[in-house]
Coordinates of N, CA and C in Angstrom, one line a residue:
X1 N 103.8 88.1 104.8 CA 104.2 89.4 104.5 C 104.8 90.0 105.8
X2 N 105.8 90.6 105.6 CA 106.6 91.4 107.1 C 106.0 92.4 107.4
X3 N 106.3 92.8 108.5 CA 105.6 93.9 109.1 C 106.1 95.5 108.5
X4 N 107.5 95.5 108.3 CA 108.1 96.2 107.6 C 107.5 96.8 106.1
X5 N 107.2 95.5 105.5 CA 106.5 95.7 103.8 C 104.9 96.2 104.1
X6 N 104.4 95.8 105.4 CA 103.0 96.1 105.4 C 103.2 97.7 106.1
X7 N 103.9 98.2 106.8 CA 103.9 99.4 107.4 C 104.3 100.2 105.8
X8 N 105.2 99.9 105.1 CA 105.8 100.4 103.9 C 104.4 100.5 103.0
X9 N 103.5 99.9 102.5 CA 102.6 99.5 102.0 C 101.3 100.7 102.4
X10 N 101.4 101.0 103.9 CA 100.4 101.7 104.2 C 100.7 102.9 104.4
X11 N 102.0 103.3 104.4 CA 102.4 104.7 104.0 C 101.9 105.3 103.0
X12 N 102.5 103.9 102.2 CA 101.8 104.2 100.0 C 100.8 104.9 99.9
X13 N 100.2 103.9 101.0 CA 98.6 104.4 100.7 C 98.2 105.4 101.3
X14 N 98.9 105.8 102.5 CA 98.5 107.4 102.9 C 98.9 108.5 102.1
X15 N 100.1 108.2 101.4 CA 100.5 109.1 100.1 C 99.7 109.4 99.2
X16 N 99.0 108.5 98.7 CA 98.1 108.5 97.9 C 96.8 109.3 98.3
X17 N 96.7 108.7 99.6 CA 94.9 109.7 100.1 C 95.7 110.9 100.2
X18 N 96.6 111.5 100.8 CA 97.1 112.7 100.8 C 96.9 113.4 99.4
X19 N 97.5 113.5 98.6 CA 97.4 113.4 97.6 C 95.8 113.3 96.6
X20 N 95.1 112.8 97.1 CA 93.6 112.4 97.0 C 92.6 113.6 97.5
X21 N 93.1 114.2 98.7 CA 92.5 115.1 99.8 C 92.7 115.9 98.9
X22 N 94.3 116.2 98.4 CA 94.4 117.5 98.3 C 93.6 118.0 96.9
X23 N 93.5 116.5 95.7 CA 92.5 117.1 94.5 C 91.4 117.7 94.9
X24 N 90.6 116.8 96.1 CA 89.5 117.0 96.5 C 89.2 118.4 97.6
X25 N 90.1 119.1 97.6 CA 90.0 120.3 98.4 C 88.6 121.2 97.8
X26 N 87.9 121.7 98.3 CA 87.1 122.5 97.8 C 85.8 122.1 97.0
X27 N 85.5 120.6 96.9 CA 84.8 119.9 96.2 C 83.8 119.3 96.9
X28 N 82.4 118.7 96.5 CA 81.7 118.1 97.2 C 82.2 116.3 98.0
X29 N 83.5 116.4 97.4 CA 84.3 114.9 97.7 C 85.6 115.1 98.8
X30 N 85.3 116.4 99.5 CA 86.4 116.6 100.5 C 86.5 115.8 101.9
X31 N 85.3 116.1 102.0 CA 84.7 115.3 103.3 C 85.1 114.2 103.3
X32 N 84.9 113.1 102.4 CA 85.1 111.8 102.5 C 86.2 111.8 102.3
X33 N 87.1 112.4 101.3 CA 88.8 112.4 100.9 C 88.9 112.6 102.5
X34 N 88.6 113.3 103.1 CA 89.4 113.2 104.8 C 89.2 112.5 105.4
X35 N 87.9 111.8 105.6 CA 87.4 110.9 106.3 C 88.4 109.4 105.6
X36 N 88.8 109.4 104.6 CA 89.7 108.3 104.1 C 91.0 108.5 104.3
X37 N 91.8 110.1 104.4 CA 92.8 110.0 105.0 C 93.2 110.2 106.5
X38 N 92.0 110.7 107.2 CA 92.0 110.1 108.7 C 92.2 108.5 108.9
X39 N 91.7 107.8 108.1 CA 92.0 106.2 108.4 C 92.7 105.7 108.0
X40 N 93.2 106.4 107.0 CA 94.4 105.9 106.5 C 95.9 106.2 107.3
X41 N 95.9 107.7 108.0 CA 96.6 107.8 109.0 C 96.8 106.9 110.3
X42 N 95.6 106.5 110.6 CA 95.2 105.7 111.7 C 95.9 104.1 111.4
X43 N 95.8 103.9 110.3 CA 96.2 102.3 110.0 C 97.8 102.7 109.8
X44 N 98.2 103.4 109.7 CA 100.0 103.8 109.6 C 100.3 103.5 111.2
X45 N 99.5 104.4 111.8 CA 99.9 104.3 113.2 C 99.8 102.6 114.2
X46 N 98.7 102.2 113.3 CA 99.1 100.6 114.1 C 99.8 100.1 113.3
X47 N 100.1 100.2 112.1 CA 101.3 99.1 111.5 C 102.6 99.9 112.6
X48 N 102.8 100.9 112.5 CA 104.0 101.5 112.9 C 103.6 100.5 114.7
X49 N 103.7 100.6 115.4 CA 102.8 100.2 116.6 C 103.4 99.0 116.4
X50 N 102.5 98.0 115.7 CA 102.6 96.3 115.3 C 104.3 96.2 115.1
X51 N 104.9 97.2 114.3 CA 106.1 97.2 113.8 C 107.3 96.9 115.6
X52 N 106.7 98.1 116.4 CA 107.5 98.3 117.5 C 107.4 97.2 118.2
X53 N 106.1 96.6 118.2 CA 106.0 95.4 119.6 C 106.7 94.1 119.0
X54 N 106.4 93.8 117.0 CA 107.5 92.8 116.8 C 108.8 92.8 116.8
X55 N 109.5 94.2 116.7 CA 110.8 94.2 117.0 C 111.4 93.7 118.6
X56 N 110.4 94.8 119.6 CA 110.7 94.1 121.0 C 110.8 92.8 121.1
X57 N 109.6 91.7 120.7 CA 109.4 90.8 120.8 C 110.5 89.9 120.4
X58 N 110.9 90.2 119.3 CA 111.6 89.2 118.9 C 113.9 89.9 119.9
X59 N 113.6 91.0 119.8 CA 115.2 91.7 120.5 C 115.0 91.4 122.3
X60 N 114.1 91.3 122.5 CA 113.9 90.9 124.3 C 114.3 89.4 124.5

């Protein structure tokens, strides 16, 4: 799988927890809805990351 489809992929899924948080506003399931889209943010930022160092890698 490319790095491209996997950064693309983990966006999805941050859309989704976004989206997830926001049902969960105000509920006993907010906490965790954040705590899953804190990590879900976080894994965007290394694919994004992984994405930059294979482009160097392969354009250097």
């Amino acid at each position: 799988m490319s790095a491209v489809r996997r950064l693309d992929e983990a966006r999805d899924e941050q859309h989704r927890l976004t989206e997830s948080r926001r049902a969960a506003e105000g509920t006993a399931a907010e906490a965790e809805a954040s705590r899953r889209l804190d990590a879900g943010r976080a894994h965007v930022a290394a694919r994004e990351a992984w994405l930059e160092w294979v482009e160097r890698a392969v354009y250097w």
